[in-house]
Amino acid sequence: MTQTSTELLDTGSWIDHPKVVVNRERCAGCQECVIRCPSGALSIDPVDWKASADSSLCVGCRQCTRTCPFSAIDVYGGMVVDERIQLPLAHPTSLKGDISETRPGLSSWDQALSEASRCLSCPDPTCVRGCPAHNDIPAFITAIKDRDLERAHTILARTTYMPDICSRVCDYASQCEGACSWNLAGGAPVAIGALERFVTDNAPVPGVKVTSDIGAGLSVAVVGSGPAGIAAAWELISAGASVTMFEKDKEPLGVLRWGIPSFSLPWSVATRPISALLEAGLVLRTNTEIKPDDVGKLLQEHDAVVLAHGSSVPLRLPVPGSDLKGVEDATSFLSRTKKALEAGQLLDDLSDGAKVLVLGAGNTAMDAARTARRFGAEALAIDWMDRRFARVRADELAEAVTEGVEVRFKTSLQRIEGVDGRVRRAWLVTTKQRSATELPQIIKGSEFAMDVDIVVMAMGFRSDPAFQEKILPGTPFRPTPFTSEVPDRSWQASGIFSSPVSKVGFLARDREKALQRAEQPFGWRVWAAGDGLVGPSTVVAAMAQGKRAAQSLLARLGKTSSAKLNSSTDAVSTGRDGKVGTTGSGGIRKVSR
């Protein structure tokens, strides 16, 4: 007979192997637990239509406790799962001038198969919800178990065009791995990122393949060559469309080029997707900046426009002395230092012993500080928030500290002093913060000074306000984090909101809202995706939005929708002020095929 949870605790029957206890008075026989149990430990009693458990089959993932709408199930005991493969960082003995990767991949099939075996292939995989691109994670891991890397690539190619890049730069803890059943249960998640990288490290990533002709005859302008632009172009070319990509810089790739150091993302990996697109017929125009007033002209020359221009305007702290030489934004600092490191060149202002102050403790700030260390400089990164509430990746923070970067939280910049027009000293202050919902407060009398040679402002970026005003009203689109609205049942029933250690479920749902916004055009033939739509986010989120925007474009303007396009009563027009809007039926402009 099944024991109640009270009886189990009263008798002291605590065991290492998990034991499932069903409160039959609460159970409504809805079968939520049965259909989501990955091990077959739960079934429905055909007599009284209540859940019944076979604890010998239970692995302790707690998916049943997370998904039961009536809190009728408890699981006691441990988890039946092997330990996660640990991949030690490959920090070079001497950092100076070294740009080799610091995050190693799985080195053998034995490691890959061992880690893949930890995957439960959950019937309702929360990891897929946590992945912004919705990769079919259980399926590609099953392909690894079968030693079929070609099939793994085929599965990944349905949702991602940059598995080799994303598997290196994604913040797994707040995405796929954070939503893994093991992690939601308080254990170690499957190393999804490492397994995805294993596929790309050991079998070439497929190139662009034309899989349909829905886009045949369409000419599309894509503005921006970063992750969102790459994904949009890939999706469009795969559907038979002609794509011209415009990039304001001398070289393509956007943040993949200037924003991520080679020790995290090797250049050969970063350039692969754009090379594949060029081979497939992409027309790339660099040194060509598209401003808001240019969009109307693009619409006259092309059937549609996808704006994937990113958020490249750096934020600068308006403190006294911020105009001194030696004070620069993260974009310029990372761009010039990356080029110098790859060319094996030294920089005079980053000589041995130079003191670099980095404002911020996020991804970009850690990249800047770690880059400074590779020139032999001392690096201090400060963030005015409490460590508990700061948006930092624990793994990147640990990597930076291991490489000699000093990181101070609850510290802010007050002013900068210089000599002969160049920065020489920074005055810092200490802050306090009681909760994540309130801004840090400066502690009076806490000022202190330190000598510095370079100050790097790495607090983030913002979108071009001109685009927001003229072309993309209502952007950046940012869902309110951790909203109080009740999620629909499909989200609730997955159990993704029950993480004891993070807000991974709410983050995933907010990313889903951003994907839905990427589907909606601005006007009739203008779409937006990536940081230009939502503000600074992640590589994988931008890629997913670019793909979604392109899919929406094809659905509306593709071959099967041509009649709908030609008979539309609204078409995009450009007014004298350069703003893009719509004209009524008297101003219809048909798109030539």
XYZ file of C-alpha atoms in Angstrom:
593
model
C 0.000 0.000 0.000
C 1.295 3.473 -0.830
C 2.431 5.396 2.257
C 1.384 8.987 2.787
C 4.110 11.610 3.144
C 3.319 11.955 6.879
C 3.630 8.207 7.451
C 6.904 8.135 5.540
C 8.415 10.850 7.713
C 6.999 9.427 10.959
C 8.565 6.016 10.352
C 11.904 7.558 9.413
C 11.858 5.730 6.084
C 14.299 8.109 4.405
C 16.274 6.366 1.700
C 18.839 7.372 -0.898
C 16.854 5.870 -3.764
C 13.908 8.128 -4.558
C 10.488 7.178 -3.249
C 7.293 8.594 -4.718
C 4.387 9.334 -2.393
C 0.946 10.066 -3.855
C -1.686 11.851 -1.780
C -4.683 10.038 -3.182
C -7.123 12.410 -1.532
C -5.692 15.271 -3.580
C -5.124 13.385 -6.826
C -7.723 14.215 -9.489
C -6.528 11.678 -12.044
C -5.628 14.384 -14.551
C -2.580 12.385 -15.748
C -0.288 15.445 -15.908
C 2.327 13.507 -13.943
C 1.917 10.342 -15.990
C 2.438 11.919 -19.397
C 5.477 13.879 -18.201
C 7.296 11.220 -16.189
C 10.423 10.313 -18.205
C 11.016 6.997 -16.450
C 7.559 5.382 -16.517
C 7.296 5.376 -12.725
C 3.760 6.733 -12.705
C 0.515 5.306 -14.055
C -3.218 5.651 -13.495
C -5.025 3.071 -11.392
C -7.901 1.860 -13.603
C -10.101 1.161 -10.561
C -10.262 4.563 -8.847
C -8.500 6.611 -11.552
C -5.807 7.876 -9.202
C -2.070 8.152 -9.852
C -0.062 5.146 -8.799
C 3.729 5.073 -8.388
C 6.407 2.429 -8.850
C 9.299 3.912 -6.900
C 11.727 1.334 -8.248
C 11.473 3.072 -11.628
C 11.749 6.612 -10.238
C 14.964 8.527 -10.978
C 14.183 11.463 -8.690
C 13.886 14.181 -11.320
C 10.814 15.623 -9.509
C 9.071 16.408 -12.777
C 5.865 15.022 -11.268
C 5.993 17.298 -8.234
C 6.584 20.332 -10.431
C 3.745 19.599 -12.844
C 0.982 18.297 -10.561
C -1.635 21.082 -10.391
C -2.981 19.754 -7.078
C 0.341 19.231 -5.217
C -0.588 15.594 -4.783
C 2.878 14.089 -5.254
C 6.058 14.187 -3.219
C 9.382 12.575 -4.037
C 11.846 11.735 -1.267
C 15.414 10.559 -1.577
C 18.225 11.190 -4.025
C 18.551 11.299 -7.793
C 19.522 8.353 -9.959
C 21.962 10.001 -12.348
C 25.683 9.897 -13.043
C 27.881 12.854 -12.217
C 28.209 15.576 -14.807
C 31.389 15.657 -16.861
C 33.669 18.406 -15.552
C 35.677 20.352 -18.126
C 38.471 22.341 -16.463
C 39.287 25.693 -18.021
C 42.380 25.755 -20.215
C 43.962 28.977 -18.968
C 47.418 29.452 -20.514
C 50.434 29.486 -18.216
C 51.275 32.943 -19.494
C 48.273 35.056 -20.479
C 50.247 37.717 -22.317
C 49.512 37.579 -26.032
C 47.669 34.246 -25.779
C 44.305 34.082 -27.572
C 43.789 30.319 -27.473
C 40.374 29.111 -26.315
C 39.979 28.842 -22.573
C 36.815 26.726 -22.629
C 37.610 23.241 -23.895
C 35.115 20.937 -25.548
C 34.457 17.273 -24.839
C 37.601 15.453 -25.899
C 36.316 11.966 -26.710
C 33.339 9.843 -27.598
C 33.541 8.290 -24.141
C 33.007 11.699 -22.546
C 30.215 12.605 -24.957
C 28.367 9.304 -24.496
C 28.738 9.489 -20.726
C 27.221 12.973 -20.620
C 24.544 12.165 -23.202
C 23.424 9.200 -21.101
C 22.387 11.650 -18.352
C 19.627 13.078 -20.559
C 16.165 11.797 -19.623
C 14.567 12.637 -23.003
C 11.702 14.201 -21.089
C 8.284 13.937 -22.813
C 7.771 17.684 -22.225
C 11.382 18.911 -22.323
C 11.717 22.135 -20.369
C 15.223 22.545 -21.802
C 13.641 23.246 -25.215
C 11.534 25.998 -23.674
C 14.622 27.435 -22.022
C 16.538 27.546 -25.326
C 15.694 30.800 -27.165
C 15.998 28.969 -30.498
C 13.925 25.990 -29.269
C 16.515 23.447 -30.370
C 15.198 19.880 -30.105
C 17.713 19.061 -27.409
C 16.546 15.537 -26.475
C 16.547 14.541 -30.153
C 20.058 15.726 -30.963
C 21.375 14.165 -27.750
C 19.704 10.879 -28.712
C 21.533 11.113 -32.044
C 24.799 11.438 -30.118
C 23.883 8.354 -28.110
C 23.487 6.585 -31.451
C 26.868 7.971 -32.604
C 25.104 9.670 -35.509
C 26.531 13.195 -35.764
C 25.037 13.757 -39.206
C 21.564 13.210 -37.782
C 22.425 15.458 -34.847
C 23.347 18.225 -37.301
C 20.126 17.669 -39.240
C 18.111 18.105 -36.050
C 20.003 21.229 -34.976
C 19.751 22.770 -38.455
C 15.962 22.963 -38.106
C 16.287 25.702 -35.490
C 19.838 27.059 -35.404
C 22.339 28.242 -37.989
C 25.137 28.830 -35.511
C 25.475 25.746 -33.301
C 29.271 26.077 -33.234
C 29.016 29.705 -32.076
C 26.127 29.341 -29.645
C 27.684 26.287 -27.999
C 30.638 28.524 -27.108
C 29.043 31.802 -26.081
C 25.562 30.953 -24.728
C 24.729 31.521 -21.086
C 23.502 27.962 -20.580
C 22.708 28.518 -16.896
C 19.882 30.934 -17.690
C 18.710 29.088 -20.786
C 18.751 25.404 -21.771
C 20.764 23.986 -18.868
C 18.981 26.192 -16.367
C 15.730 24.642 -17.576
C 17.023 21.048 -17.551
C 14.932 18.726 -15.354
C 17.944 17.837 -13.253
C 18.683 21.500 -12.575
C 15.056 22.252 -11.720
C 15.266 19.398 -9.209
C 18.342 20.939 -7.602
C 20.922 18.733 -9.290
C 23.560 19.196 -11.986
C 22.056 19.754 -15.445
C 23.056 17.872 -18.569
C 25.994 19.668 -20.229
C 23.875 20.617 -23.240
C 26.278 23.277 -24.499
C 29.243 20.910 -24.413
C 27.274 18.223 -26.277
C 26.186 20.700 -28.957
C 29.790 21.773 -29.361
C 30.898 18.132 -29.593
C 28.663 17.745 -32.643
C 30.149 20.827 -34.330
C 33.730 20.018 -33.353
C 33.563 16.532 -34.834
C 31.370 16.969 -37.918
C 31.235 20.004 -40.212
C 28.270 22.340 -39.793
C 26.060 22.034 -42.909
C 25.980 24.958 -45.315
C 22.944 26.770 -46.666
C 20.501 24.445 -48.396
C 17.534 25.621 -50.453
C 14.688 23.611 -48.983
C 11.673 25.376 -50.521
C 10.733 27.904 -53.191
C 8.294 29.978 -51.169
C 10.684 32.917 -51.405
C 11.437 32.542 -55.115
C 11.308 35.915 -56.818
C 11.567 37.884 -53.590
C 14.347 40.430 -53.123
C 15.030 41.281 -49.472
C 17.363 43.834 -47.908
C 18.849 42.831 -44.560
C 20.400 45.661 -42.563
C 23.126 44.367 -40.261
C 25.384 41.331 -40.434
C 25.304 40.172 -36.829
C 23.473 37.102 -35.478
C 19.963 38.403 -36.287
C 20.917 39.442 -39.831
C 22.734 36.174 -40.468
C 19.719 34.129 -39.345
C 17.256 36.178 -41.391
C 19.430 35.895 -44.512
C 19.909 32.135 -43.987
C 16.186 31.518 -43.660
C 15.386 33.655 -46.703
C 18.049 32.148 -48.972
C 16.967 28.666 -47.877
C 13.516 29.563 -49.198
C 14.845 30.723 -52.573
C 14.845 34.484 -51.940
C 17.568 36.885 -53.079
C 19.193 38.725 -50.184
C 21.363 41.834 -50.092
C 22.972 42.515 -46.723
C 24.146 45.979 -45.680
C 26.855 46.462 -43.048
C 28.076 49.863 -41.895
C 31.501 48.582 -40.790
C 34.410 47.553 -42.953
C 33.987 43.918 -41.944
C 30.804 41.907 -41.304
C 29.604 39.953 -38.256
C 28.764 42.770 -35.848
C 29.158 41.711 -32.225
C 30.672 38.393 -33.310
C 33.585 40.363 -34.755
C 34.217 43.202 -32.334
C 32.387 42.140 -29.188
C 33.669 38.652 -28.355
C 37.415 37.982 -27.896
C 39.095 35.150 -29.746
C 39.829 33.271 -26.519
C 36.044 32.780 -26.215
C 35.148 32.616 -29.910
C 37.893 31.769 -32.416
C 37.808 33.822 -35.600
C 37.548 30.708 -37.787
C 34.341 29.748 -35.975
C 32.878 33.265 -35.972
C 33.291 33.694 -39.728
C 31.821 30.326 -40.769
C 28.139 31.348 -41.127
C 28.816 34.480 -43.186
C 31.149 32.482 -45.437
C 28.394 29.898 -45.938
C 25.919 32.636 -46.872
C 28.311 34.190 -49.376
C 28.803 30.790 -51.000
C 25.011 30.482 -51.252
C 24.667 33.780 -53.121
C 24.350 36.454 -50.444
C 25.237 39.926 -51.704
C 27.193 41.660 -48.922
C 27.770 45.399 -48.985
C 30.115 46.582 -46.248
C 31.033 50.192 -45.483
C 27.383 50.969 -46.220
C 25.471 52.568 -43.395
C 21.700 52.510 -43.647
C 20.037 55.353 -41.794
C 16.314 55.664 -41.075
C 15.800 57.967 -44.045
C 17.301 55.299 -46.327
C 14.684 52.655 -45.538
C 12.161 54.126 -47.970
C 14.692 53.819 -50.812
C 15.387 50.211 -49.844
C 11.668 49.505 -50.057
C 11.625 50.881 -53.600
C 14.501 48.576 -54.578
C 13.487 45.469 -52.624
C 10.313 43.626 -51.757
C 10.989 43.791 -48.010
C 13.478 44.987 -45.416
C 14.677 43.244 -42.269
C 16.285 45.633 -39.796
C 18.897 43.737 -37.793
C 21.142 46.707 -37.067
C 21.738 45.865 -33.414
C 22.284 48.117 -30.405
C 25.676 49.575 -31.130
C 25.429 52.933 -29.341
C 27.542 52.489 -26.186
C 26.357 53.803 -22.852
C 28.718 56.267 -21.207
C 28.633 57.370 -17.591
C 28.330 61.178 -17.544
C 30.884 61.869 -14.833
C 33.449 64.685 -14.670
C 36.529 63.736 -16.686
C 34.765 61.308 -18.994
C 36.064 63.259 -22.004
C 39.732 62.716 -21.112
C 42.025 60.698 -23.354
C 42.191 57.112 -22.174
C 38.454 56.958 -21.443
C 36.781 54.825 -24.099
C 33.741 52.684 -24.668
C 33.886 48.902 -24.748
C 33.253 48.736 -28.488
C 36.356 50.675 -29.439
C 38.469 49.018 -26.743
C 37.544 45.451 -27.707
C 37.828 46.178 -31.422
C 41.336 47.636 -31.301
C 42.674 45.149 -28.755
C 41.275 42.142 -30.605
C 42.978 43.217 -33.813
C 46.253 43.812 -31.999
C 46.189 40.422 -30.251
C 45.401 38.563 -33.457
C 48.260 40.387 -35.206
C 50.640 39.744 -32.308
C 51.095 43.480 -31.723
C 51.641 45.354 -28.472
C 49.828 48.549 -27.534
C 51.678 51.377 -25.790
C 48.824 52.280 -23.458
C 48.424 48.642 -22.365
C 52.030 47.889 -21.496
C 53.028 45.736 -18.528
C 51.773 47.275 -15.325
C 49.187 49.547 -16.963
C 46.119 49.953 -14.773
C 42.752 49.431 -16.485
C 39.462 50.267 -14.808
C 36.406 48.614 -16.367
C 32.940 49.900 -15.519
C 30.527 46.995 -15.360
C 30.637 43.288 -14.535
C 28.603 41.819 -17.381
C 29.743 39.797 -20.389
C 31.301 42.735 -22.216
C 33.017 44.040 -19.089
C 34.561 40.645 -18.322
C 35.738 40.359 -21.931
C 37.378 43.785 -21.712
C 39.084 43.050 -18.402
C 40.337 39.635 -19.516
C 41.614 41.171 -22.748
C 43.555 43.799 -20.783
C 45.227 40.999 -18.813
C 46.470 39.525 -22.093
C 48.526 42.668 -22.650
C 50.066 42.372 -19.195
C 47.905 45.110 -17.695
C 46.266 45.098 -14.286
C 42.468 45.051 -14.513
C 39.787 46.079 -12.035
C 36.104 45.702 -12.931
C 33.510 47.477 -10.786
C 29.725 47.224 -10.642
C 27.528 49.444 -8.508
C 25.087 46.610 -7.775
C 25.252 44.036 -5.018
C 26.678 40.725 -6.249
C 23.399 39.019 -5.371
C 21.433 41.136 -7.841
C 23.969 41.913 -10.549
C 23.420 40.465 -14.011
C 26.651 38.552 -14.270
C 27.450 35.065 -15.477
C 28.951 33.046 -12.675
C 31.201 31.119 -15.076
C 32.599 34.250 -16.744
C 33.150 35.905 -13.389
C 35.095 32.859 -12.185
C 37.164 32.780 -15.372
C 38.066 36.455 -15.030
C 39.064 36.116 -11.383
C 41.179 33.053 -12.215
C 43.036 35.142 -14.803
C 43.850 37.852 -12.273
C 40.990 40.295 -12.812
C 39.896 42.019 -9.630
C 36.116 42.429 -9.458
C 34.438 44.705 -6.932
C 30.680 44.932 -6.534
C 28.873 47.734 -4.675
C 31.385 50.163 -6.187
C 30.727 53.066 -8.561
C 32.710 55.741 -10.390
C 32.342 59.283 -9.062
C 34.773 61.278 -11.215
C 37.953 61.013 -13.279
C 41.008 63.236 -13.011
C 43.725 63.689 -15.607
C 47.133 65.175 -16.309
C 47.822 66.965 -19.601
C 44.440 65.872 -20.919
C 44.904 62.170 -20.169
C 43.288 60.099 -17.442
C 45.447 59.505 -14.356
C 43.138 58.943 -11.398
C 39.627 57.664 -10.728
C 37.561 58.444 -7.663
C 35.302 55.596 -6.606
C 32.488 55.331 -4.074
C 30.876 52.457 -2.226
C 27.179 51.689 -2.631
C 24.540 49.667 -0.806
C 21.542 47.794 -2.171
C 18.896 45.993 -0.145
C 16.914 44.299 -2.925
C 16.883 43.664 -6.657
C 13.926 46.013 -7.101
C 15.711 49.123 -5.838
C 18.681 50.987 -7.253
C 21.943 51.029 -5.307
C 22.510 54.022 -3.031
C 25.854 55.795 -2.606
C 27.291 55.671 0.896
C 28.311 59.180 1.927
C 31.944 59.601 2.870
C 33.011 56.383 1.118
C 35.077 58.055 -1.631
C 38.517 56.694 -2.421
C 40.980 57.204 -5.266
C 43.060 54.904 -7.435
C 45.568 55.524 -10.216
C 44.402 54.403 -13.653
C 45.748 54.575 -17.195
C 42.620 53.495 -19.076
C 38.927 53.591 -18.198
C 36.656 51.323 -20.239
C 32.936 52.022 -20.048
C 31.252 48.654 -20.467
C 27.823 49.267 -18.972
C 25.950 48.200 -22.082
C 24.564 49.549 -25.326
C 21.387 51.097 -26.680
C 19.668 51.239 -30.036
C 19.846 54.183 -32.402
C 17.037 56.493 -31.211
C 16.499 57.731 -34.777
C 15.320 54.257 -35.833
C 13.020 54.101 -32.825
C 11.462 57.434 -33.700
C 11.062 57.085 -37.457
C 10.858 53.386 -38.282
C 10.462 51.232 -35.171
C 8.019 52.883 -32.761
C 7.687 51.153 -29.429
C 11.206 49.761 -29.462
C 13.181 48.535 -27.726
C 10.506 45.966 -26.984
C 11.185 44.682 -23.504
C 8.735 42.400 -21.741
C 8.460 43.319 -18.077
C 10.753 40.872 -16.269
C 9.095 38.349 -13.984
C 5.594 39.699 -14.566
C 2.793 38.741 -12.198
C 0.417 37.674 -14.960
C -0.563 34.011 -14.882
C 1.153 31.996 -17.656
C -1.017 29.816 -19.860
C -1.420 26.175 -18.928
C 1.124 24.831 -21.406
C 3.819 26.863 -19.668
C 2.600 26.182 -16.153
C 2.235 22.446 -16.745
C 5.824 22.116 -17.952
C 7.135 22.867 -14.466
C 9.701 25.343 -15.786
C 8.667 28.034 -13.283
C 9.563 25.927 -10.257
C 13.333 26.381 -10.342
C 14.590 26.830 -6.762
C 17.699 28.679 -7.907
C 16.736 31.010 -10.771
C 14.014 32.783 -12.725
C 14.770 30.646 -15.783
C 11.103 30.014 -16.569
C 10.160 33.670 -16.534
C 13.202 34.557 -18.629
C 12.163 31.925 -21.175
C 8.607 33.240 -21.340
C 9.829 36.815 -21.843
C 12.075 35.645 -24.697
C 9.026 33.980 -26.219
C 7.191 37.295 -26.172
C 10.139 38.890 -27.982
C 9.997 36.151 -30.633
C 6.314 36.867 -31.140
C 7.087 40.566 -31.551
C 9.704 39.736 -34.207
C 6.933 38.136 -36.274
C 4.998 41.385 -36.491
C 6.063 43.806 -39.227
C 6.437 47.535 -38.760
C 4.266 48.851 -41.546
C 3.722 46.430 -44.416
C 7.152 45.304 -45.561
C 9.522 46.139 -42.692
C 10.551 43.651 -40.008
C 13.010 44.030 -37.144
C 14.956 41.487 -35.109
C 17.761 41.253 -32.600
C 19.107 44.005 -30.412
C 17.606 46.677 -32.649
C 14.187 45.287 -31.688
C 14.601 44.357 -28.025
C 17.757 46.121 -26.913
C 20.942 44.311 -25.850
C 20.296 40.594 -25.425
C 22.187 37.457 -26.454
C 23.577 35.934 -29.634
C 21.128 33.030 -29.631
C 18.102 35.240 -28.893
C 19.023 37.572 -31.753
C 19.489 34.608 -34.086
C 16.103 33.163 -33.098
C 14.372 36.494 -33.710
C 16.039 36.909 -37.109
C 14.800 33.486 -38.138
C 11.292 34.205 -36.855
C 11.131 37.567 -38.643
C 12.191 35.942 -41.911
C 9.589 33.208 -41.523
C 6.893 35.834 -41.009
C 8.109 37.728 -44.069
C 7.937 34.602 -46.198
C 4.483 33.713 -44.901
C 3.165 37.154 -45.828
C 5.040 37.881 -49.035
C 6.118 34.509 -50.363
C 4.764 32.674 -53.411
C 1.704 31.337 -51.662
C 0.860 34.856 -50.477
C 1.490 36.808 -53.692
C -2.209 37.356 -54.356
C -2.623 38.679 -50.844
C 0.241 41.106 -51.375
C -1.016 42.422 -54.706
C -4.530 42.972 -53.439
C -3.590 44.604 -50.170
C -5.180 47.942 -49.373
C -2.122 49.114 -47.472
C 1.406 49.579 -48.729
C 4.470 51.162 -47.252
C 5.243 54.709 -48.278
C 7.852 57.220 -47.246
C 6.778 60.730 -46.338
C 8.678 63.942 -46.818
C 9.966 63.692 -43.259
C 11.533 60.313 -44.072
C 9.177 58.404 -41.821
C 7.878 55.072 -43.073
C 4.112 54.687 -42.912
C 1.205 53.287 -44.886
C -0.938 54.644 -47.678
C -4.537 53.778 -48.357
C -5.907 51.948 -51.365
C -5.211 54.929 -53.563
C -1.479 54.562 -52.950
C -0.982 50.870 -53.571
C 2.433 49.983 -54.953
C 2.635 46.416 -56.210
C 5.852 44.525 -55.746
C 7.363 43.353 -58.994
C 8.094 39.669 -59.198
